[in-house]
PDB file of C-alpha atoms in Angstrom:
ATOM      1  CA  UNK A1254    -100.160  65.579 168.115  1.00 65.00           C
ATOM      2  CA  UNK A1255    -100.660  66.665 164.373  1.00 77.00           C
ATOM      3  CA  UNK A1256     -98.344  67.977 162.177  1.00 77.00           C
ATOM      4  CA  UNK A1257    -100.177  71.481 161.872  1.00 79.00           C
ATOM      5  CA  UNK A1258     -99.823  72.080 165.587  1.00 85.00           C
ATOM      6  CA  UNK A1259     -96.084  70.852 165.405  1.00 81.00           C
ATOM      7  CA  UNK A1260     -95.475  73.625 162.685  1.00 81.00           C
ATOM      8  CA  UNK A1261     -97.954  76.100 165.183  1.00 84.00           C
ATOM      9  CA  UNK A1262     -95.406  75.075 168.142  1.00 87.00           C
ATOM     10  CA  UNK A1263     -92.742  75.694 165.774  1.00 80.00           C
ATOM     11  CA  UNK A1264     -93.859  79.358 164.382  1.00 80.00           C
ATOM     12  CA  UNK A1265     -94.685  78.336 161.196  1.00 79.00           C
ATOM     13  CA  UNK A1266     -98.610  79.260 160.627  1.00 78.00           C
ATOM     14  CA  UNK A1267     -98.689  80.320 156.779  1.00 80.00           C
ATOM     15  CA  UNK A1268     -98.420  77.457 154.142  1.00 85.00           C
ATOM     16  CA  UNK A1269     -99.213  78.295 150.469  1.00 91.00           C
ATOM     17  CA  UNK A1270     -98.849  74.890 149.123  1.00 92.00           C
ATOM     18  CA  UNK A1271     -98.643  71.414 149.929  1.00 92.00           C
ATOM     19  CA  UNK A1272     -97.258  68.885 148.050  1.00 93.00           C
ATOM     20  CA  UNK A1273     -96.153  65.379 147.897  1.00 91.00           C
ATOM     21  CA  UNK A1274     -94.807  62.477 145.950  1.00 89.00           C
ATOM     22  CA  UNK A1275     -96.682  60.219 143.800  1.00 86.00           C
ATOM     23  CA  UNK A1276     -98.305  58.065 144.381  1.00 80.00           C
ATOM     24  CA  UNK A1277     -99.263  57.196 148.228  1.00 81.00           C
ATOM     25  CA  UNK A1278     -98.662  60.737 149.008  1.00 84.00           C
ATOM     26  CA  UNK A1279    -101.082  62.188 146.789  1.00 85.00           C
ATOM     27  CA  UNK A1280    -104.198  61.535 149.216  1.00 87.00           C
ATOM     28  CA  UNK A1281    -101.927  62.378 152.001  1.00 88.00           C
ATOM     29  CA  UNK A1282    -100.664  65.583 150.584  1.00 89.00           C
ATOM     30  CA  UNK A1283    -104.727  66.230 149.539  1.00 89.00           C
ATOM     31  CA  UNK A1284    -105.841  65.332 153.099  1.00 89.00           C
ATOM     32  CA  UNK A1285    -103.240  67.100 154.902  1.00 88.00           C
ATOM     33  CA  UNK A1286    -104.026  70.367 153.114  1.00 89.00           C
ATOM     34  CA  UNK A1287    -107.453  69.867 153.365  1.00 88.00           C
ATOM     35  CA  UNK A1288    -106.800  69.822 157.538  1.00 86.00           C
ATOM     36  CA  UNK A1289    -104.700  72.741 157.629  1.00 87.00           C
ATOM     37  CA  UNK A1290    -106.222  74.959 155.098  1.00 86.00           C
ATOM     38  CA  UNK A1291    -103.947  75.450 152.852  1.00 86.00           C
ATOM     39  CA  UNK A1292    -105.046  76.641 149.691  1.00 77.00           C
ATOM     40  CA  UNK A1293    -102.988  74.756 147.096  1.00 77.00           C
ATOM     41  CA  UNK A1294    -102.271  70.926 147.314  1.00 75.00           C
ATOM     42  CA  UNK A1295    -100.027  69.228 144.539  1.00 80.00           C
ATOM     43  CA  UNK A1296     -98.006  66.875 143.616  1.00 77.00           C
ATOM     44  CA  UNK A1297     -95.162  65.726 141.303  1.00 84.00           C
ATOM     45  CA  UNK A1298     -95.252  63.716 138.986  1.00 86.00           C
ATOM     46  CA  UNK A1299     -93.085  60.339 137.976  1.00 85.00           C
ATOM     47  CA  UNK A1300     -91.002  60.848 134.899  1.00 83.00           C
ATOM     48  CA  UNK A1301     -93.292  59.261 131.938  1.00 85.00           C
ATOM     49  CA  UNK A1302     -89.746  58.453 129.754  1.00 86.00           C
ATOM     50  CA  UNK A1303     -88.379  56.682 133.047  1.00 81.00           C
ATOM     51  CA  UNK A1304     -91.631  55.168 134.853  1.00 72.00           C
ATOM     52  CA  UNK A1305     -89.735  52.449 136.785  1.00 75.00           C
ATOM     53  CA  UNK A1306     -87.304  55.056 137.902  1.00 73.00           C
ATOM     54  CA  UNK A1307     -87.210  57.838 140.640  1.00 75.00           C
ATOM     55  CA  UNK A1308     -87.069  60.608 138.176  1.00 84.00           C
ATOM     56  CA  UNK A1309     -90.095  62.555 139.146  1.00 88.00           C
ATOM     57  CA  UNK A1310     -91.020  66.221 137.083  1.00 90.00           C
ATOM     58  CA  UNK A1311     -92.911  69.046 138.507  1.00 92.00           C
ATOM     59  CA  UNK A1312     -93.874  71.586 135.250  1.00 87.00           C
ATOM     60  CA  UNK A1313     -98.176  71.877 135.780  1.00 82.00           C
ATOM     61  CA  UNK A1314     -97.961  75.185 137.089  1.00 88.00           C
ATOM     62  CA  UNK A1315     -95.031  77.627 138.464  1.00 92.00           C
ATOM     63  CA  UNK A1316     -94.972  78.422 142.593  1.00 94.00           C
ATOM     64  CA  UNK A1317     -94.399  82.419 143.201  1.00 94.00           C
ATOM     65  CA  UNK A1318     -91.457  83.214 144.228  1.00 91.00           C
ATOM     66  CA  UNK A1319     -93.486  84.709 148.149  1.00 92.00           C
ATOM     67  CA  UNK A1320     -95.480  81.417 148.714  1.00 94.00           C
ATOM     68  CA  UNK A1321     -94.087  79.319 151.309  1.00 92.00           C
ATOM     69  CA  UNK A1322     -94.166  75.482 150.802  1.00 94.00           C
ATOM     70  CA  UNK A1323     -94.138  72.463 153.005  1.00 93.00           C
ATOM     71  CA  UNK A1324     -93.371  69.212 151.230  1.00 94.00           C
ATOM     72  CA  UNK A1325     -95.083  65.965 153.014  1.00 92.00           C
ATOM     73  CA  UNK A1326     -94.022  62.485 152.563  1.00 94.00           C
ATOM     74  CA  UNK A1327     -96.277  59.446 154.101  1.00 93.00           C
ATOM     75  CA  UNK A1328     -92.954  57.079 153.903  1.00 94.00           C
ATOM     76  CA  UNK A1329     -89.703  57.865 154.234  1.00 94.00           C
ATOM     77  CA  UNK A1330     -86.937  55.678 154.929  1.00 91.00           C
ATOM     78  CA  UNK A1331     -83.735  56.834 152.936  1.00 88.00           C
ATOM     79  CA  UNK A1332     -85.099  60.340 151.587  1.00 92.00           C
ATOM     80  CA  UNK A1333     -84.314  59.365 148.306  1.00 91.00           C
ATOM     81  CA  UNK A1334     -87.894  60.372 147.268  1.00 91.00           C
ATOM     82  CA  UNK A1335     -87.872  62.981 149.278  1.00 92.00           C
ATOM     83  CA  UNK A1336     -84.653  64.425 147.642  1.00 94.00           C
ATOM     84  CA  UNK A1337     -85.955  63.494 144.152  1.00 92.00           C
ATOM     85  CA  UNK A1338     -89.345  65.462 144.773  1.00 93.00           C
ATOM     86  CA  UNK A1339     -87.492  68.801 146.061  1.00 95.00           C
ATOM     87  CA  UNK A1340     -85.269  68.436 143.056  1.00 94.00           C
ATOM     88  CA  UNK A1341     -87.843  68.114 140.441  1.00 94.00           C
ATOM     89  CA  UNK A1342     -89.758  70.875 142.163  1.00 94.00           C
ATOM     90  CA  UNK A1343     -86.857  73.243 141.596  1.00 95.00           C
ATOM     91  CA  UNK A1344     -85.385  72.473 138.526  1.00 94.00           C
ATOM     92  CA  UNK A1345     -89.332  72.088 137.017  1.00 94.00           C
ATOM     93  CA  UNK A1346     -90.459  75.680 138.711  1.00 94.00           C
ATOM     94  CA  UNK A1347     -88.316  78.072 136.691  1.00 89.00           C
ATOM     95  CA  UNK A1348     -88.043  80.604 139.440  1.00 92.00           C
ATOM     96  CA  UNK A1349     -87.399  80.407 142.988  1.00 95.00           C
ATOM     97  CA  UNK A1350     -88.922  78.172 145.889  1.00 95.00           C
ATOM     98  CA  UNK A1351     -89.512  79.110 149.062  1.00 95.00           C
ATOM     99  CA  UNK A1352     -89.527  75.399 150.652  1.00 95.00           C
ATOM    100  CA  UNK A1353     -90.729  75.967 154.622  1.00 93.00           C
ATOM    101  CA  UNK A1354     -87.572  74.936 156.844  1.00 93.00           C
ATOM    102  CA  UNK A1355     -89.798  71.319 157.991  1.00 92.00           C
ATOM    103  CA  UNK A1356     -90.819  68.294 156.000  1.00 93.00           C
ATOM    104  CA  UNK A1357     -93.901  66.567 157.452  1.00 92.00           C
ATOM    105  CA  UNK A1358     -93.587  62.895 157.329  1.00 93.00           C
ATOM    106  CA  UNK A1359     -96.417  60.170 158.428  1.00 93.00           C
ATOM    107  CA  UNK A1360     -94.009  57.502 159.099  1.00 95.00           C
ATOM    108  CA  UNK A1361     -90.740  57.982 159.738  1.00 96.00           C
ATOM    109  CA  UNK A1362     -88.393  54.522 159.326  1.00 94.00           C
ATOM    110  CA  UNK A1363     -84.637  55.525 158.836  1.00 93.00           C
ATOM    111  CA  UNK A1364     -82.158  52.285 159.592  1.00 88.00           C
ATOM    112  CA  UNK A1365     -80.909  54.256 162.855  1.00 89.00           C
ATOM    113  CA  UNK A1366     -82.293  57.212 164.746  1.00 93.00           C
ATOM    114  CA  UNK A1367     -82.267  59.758 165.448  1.00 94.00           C
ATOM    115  CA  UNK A1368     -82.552  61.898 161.971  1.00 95.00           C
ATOM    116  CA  UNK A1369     -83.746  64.910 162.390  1.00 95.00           C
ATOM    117  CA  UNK A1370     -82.945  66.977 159.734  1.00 96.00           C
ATOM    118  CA  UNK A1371     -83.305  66.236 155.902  1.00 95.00           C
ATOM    119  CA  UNK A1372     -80.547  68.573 154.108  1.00 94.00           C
ATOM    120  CA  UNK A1373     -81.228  72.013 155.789  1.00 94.00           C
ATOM    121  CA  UNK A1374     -84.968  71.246 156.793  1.00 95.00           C
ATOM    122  CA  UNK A1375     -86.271  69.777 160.256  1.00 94.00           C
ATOM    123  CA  UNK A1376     -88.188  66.650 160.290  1.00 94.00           C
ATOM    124  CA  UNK A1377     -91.641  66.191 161.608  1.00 91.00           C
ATOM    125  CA  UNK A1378     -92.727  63.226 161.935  1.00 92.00           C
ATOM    126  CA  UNK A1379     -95.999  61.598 163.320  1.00 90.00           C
ATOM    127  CA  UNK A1380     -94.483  58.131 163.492  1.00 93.00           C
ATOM    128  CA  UNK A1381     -91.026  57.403 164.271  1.00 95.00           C
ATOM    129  CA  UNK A1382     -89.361  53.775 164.143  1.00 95.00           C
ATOM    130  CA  UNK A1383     -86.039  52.280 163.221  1.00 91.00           C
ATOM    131  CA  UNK A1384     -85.953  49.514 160.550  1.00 88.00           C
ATOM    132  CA  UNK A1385     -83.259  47.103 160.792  1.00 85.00           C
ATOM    133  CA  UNK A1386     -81.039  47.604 157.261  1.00 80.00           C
ATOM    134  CA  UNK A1387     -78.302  45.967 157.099  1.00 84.00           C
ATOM    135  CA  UNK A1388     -75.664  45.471 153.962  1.00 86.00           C
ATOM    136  CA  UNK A1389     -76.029  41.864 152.673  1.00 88.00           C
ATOM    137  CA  UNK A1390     -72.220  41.286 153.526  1.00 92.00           C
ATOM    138  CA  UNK A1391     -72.603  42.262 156.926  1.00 91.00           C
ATOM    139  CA  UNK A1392     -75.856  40.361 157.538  1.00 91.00           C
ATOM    140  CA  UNK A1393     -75.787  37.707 160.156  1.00 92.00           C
ATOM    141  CA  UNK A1394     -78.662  36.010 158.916  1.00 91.00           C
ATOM    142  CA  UNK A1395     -77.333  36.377 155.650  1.00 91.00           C
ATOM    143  CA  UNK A1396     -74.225  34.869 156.864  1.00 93.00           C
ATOM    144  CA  UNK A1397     -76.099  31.617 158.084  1.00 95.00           C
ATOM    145  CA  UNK A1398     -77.643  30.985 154.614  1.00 92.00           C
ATOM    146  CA  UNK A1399     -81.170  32.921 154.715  1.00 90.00           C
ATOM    147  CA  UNK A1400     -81.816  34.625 151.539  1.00 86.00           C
ATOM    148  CA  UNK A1401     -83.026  38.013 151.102  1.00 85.00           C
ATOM    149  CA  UNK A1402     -86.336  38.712 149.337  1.00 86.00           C
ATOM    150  CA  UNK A1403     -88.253  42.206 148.608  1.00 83.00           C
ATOM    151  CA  UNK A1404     -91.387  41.820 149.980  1.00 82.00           C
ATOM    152  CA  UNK A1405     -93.304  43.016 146.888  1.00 83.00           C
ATOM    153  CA  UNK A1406     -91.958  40.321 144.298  1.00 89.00           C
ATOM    154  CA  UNK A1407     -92.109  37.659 146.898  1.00 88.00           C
ATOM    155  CA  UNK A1408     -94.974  38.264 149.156  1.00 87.00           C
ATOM    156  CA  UNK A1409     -96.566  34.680 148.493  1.00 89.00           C
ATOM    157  CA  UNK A1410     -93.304  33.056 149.301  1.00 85.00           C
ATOM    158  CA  UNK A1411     -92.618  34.757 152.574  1.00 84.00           C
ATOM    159  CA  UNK A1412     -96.348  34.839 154.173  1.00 87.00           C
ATOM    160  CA  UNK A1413     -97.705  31.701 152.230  1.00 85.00           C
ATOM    161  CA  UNK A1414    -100.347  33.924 151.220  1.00 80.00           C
ATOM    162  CA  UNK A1415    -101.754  35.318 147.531  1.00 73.00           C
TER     163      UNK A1415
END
């Protein structure tokens, strides 16, 4: 099932903008409102004085205060982003925004489902699938003397590959 039919099934048939977080969700956001139709696709933008950071800014253009918007994410695990996104979208707008009561997410990882609600808005999400997370302290392979590594940084040393 797609995300526009979940909104149809839900009621919600009118979106006025689509946007998403830098910088994987830019072709998502792009694609997505290319499927549905809607007219206006954006994004935010990371915070240039804080690049490593998850200060993002929205101030390109101002969203009327009638236009409904969906925000789309194509990862979410902690909503962090997600949060940080909505945020910068309403303290960057300098009026009102009318956020749609759904967030459409590609893949959906939380530590333990089910989530279904971000905050006061429903998730919908086209892949759902719990990650294992657990605090270092209360890691039993942690506990047995394996070492944690973020995949990124260290993706020669854990696949043997460059």
């Amino acid at each position: 099932m797609k995300i526009g039919e979940i909104l149809e099934d839900n009621g919600i048939e009118c979106y006025d903008w689509i946007i998403g977080s830098p910088t994987a969700g830019i072709t998502y956001a792009h694609d997505l409102a290319r499927e549905l139709g809607a007219p206006i696709n954006m994004c935010v933008e990371k915070d240039p004085k804080n690049p490593m950071g998850k200060n993002m800014i929205w101030n390109r253009m101002q969203i009327p205060a009638n236009d409904s918007v969906l925000q789309i994410e194509e990862l979410t695990t902690t909503a962090k982003t997600l949060t940080a996104v909505q945020k910068a979208i309403i303290d960057g707008n300098g009026g009102p925004v009318n956020f749609l009561p759904y967030i459409g997410i590609l893949v959906h990882r939380p530590p333990k489902l089910p989530v279904t609600h971000y905050g006061d808005r429903q998730v919908i999400a086209l892949i759902e699938k719990e990650i294992w997370a657990v605090p270092q302290e209360e890691c039993p392979l942690c506990a047995q003397g394996s070492s944690r590594y973020r995949p990124k940084q260290n993706w020669e040393k854990l696949t043997g590959m460059k």
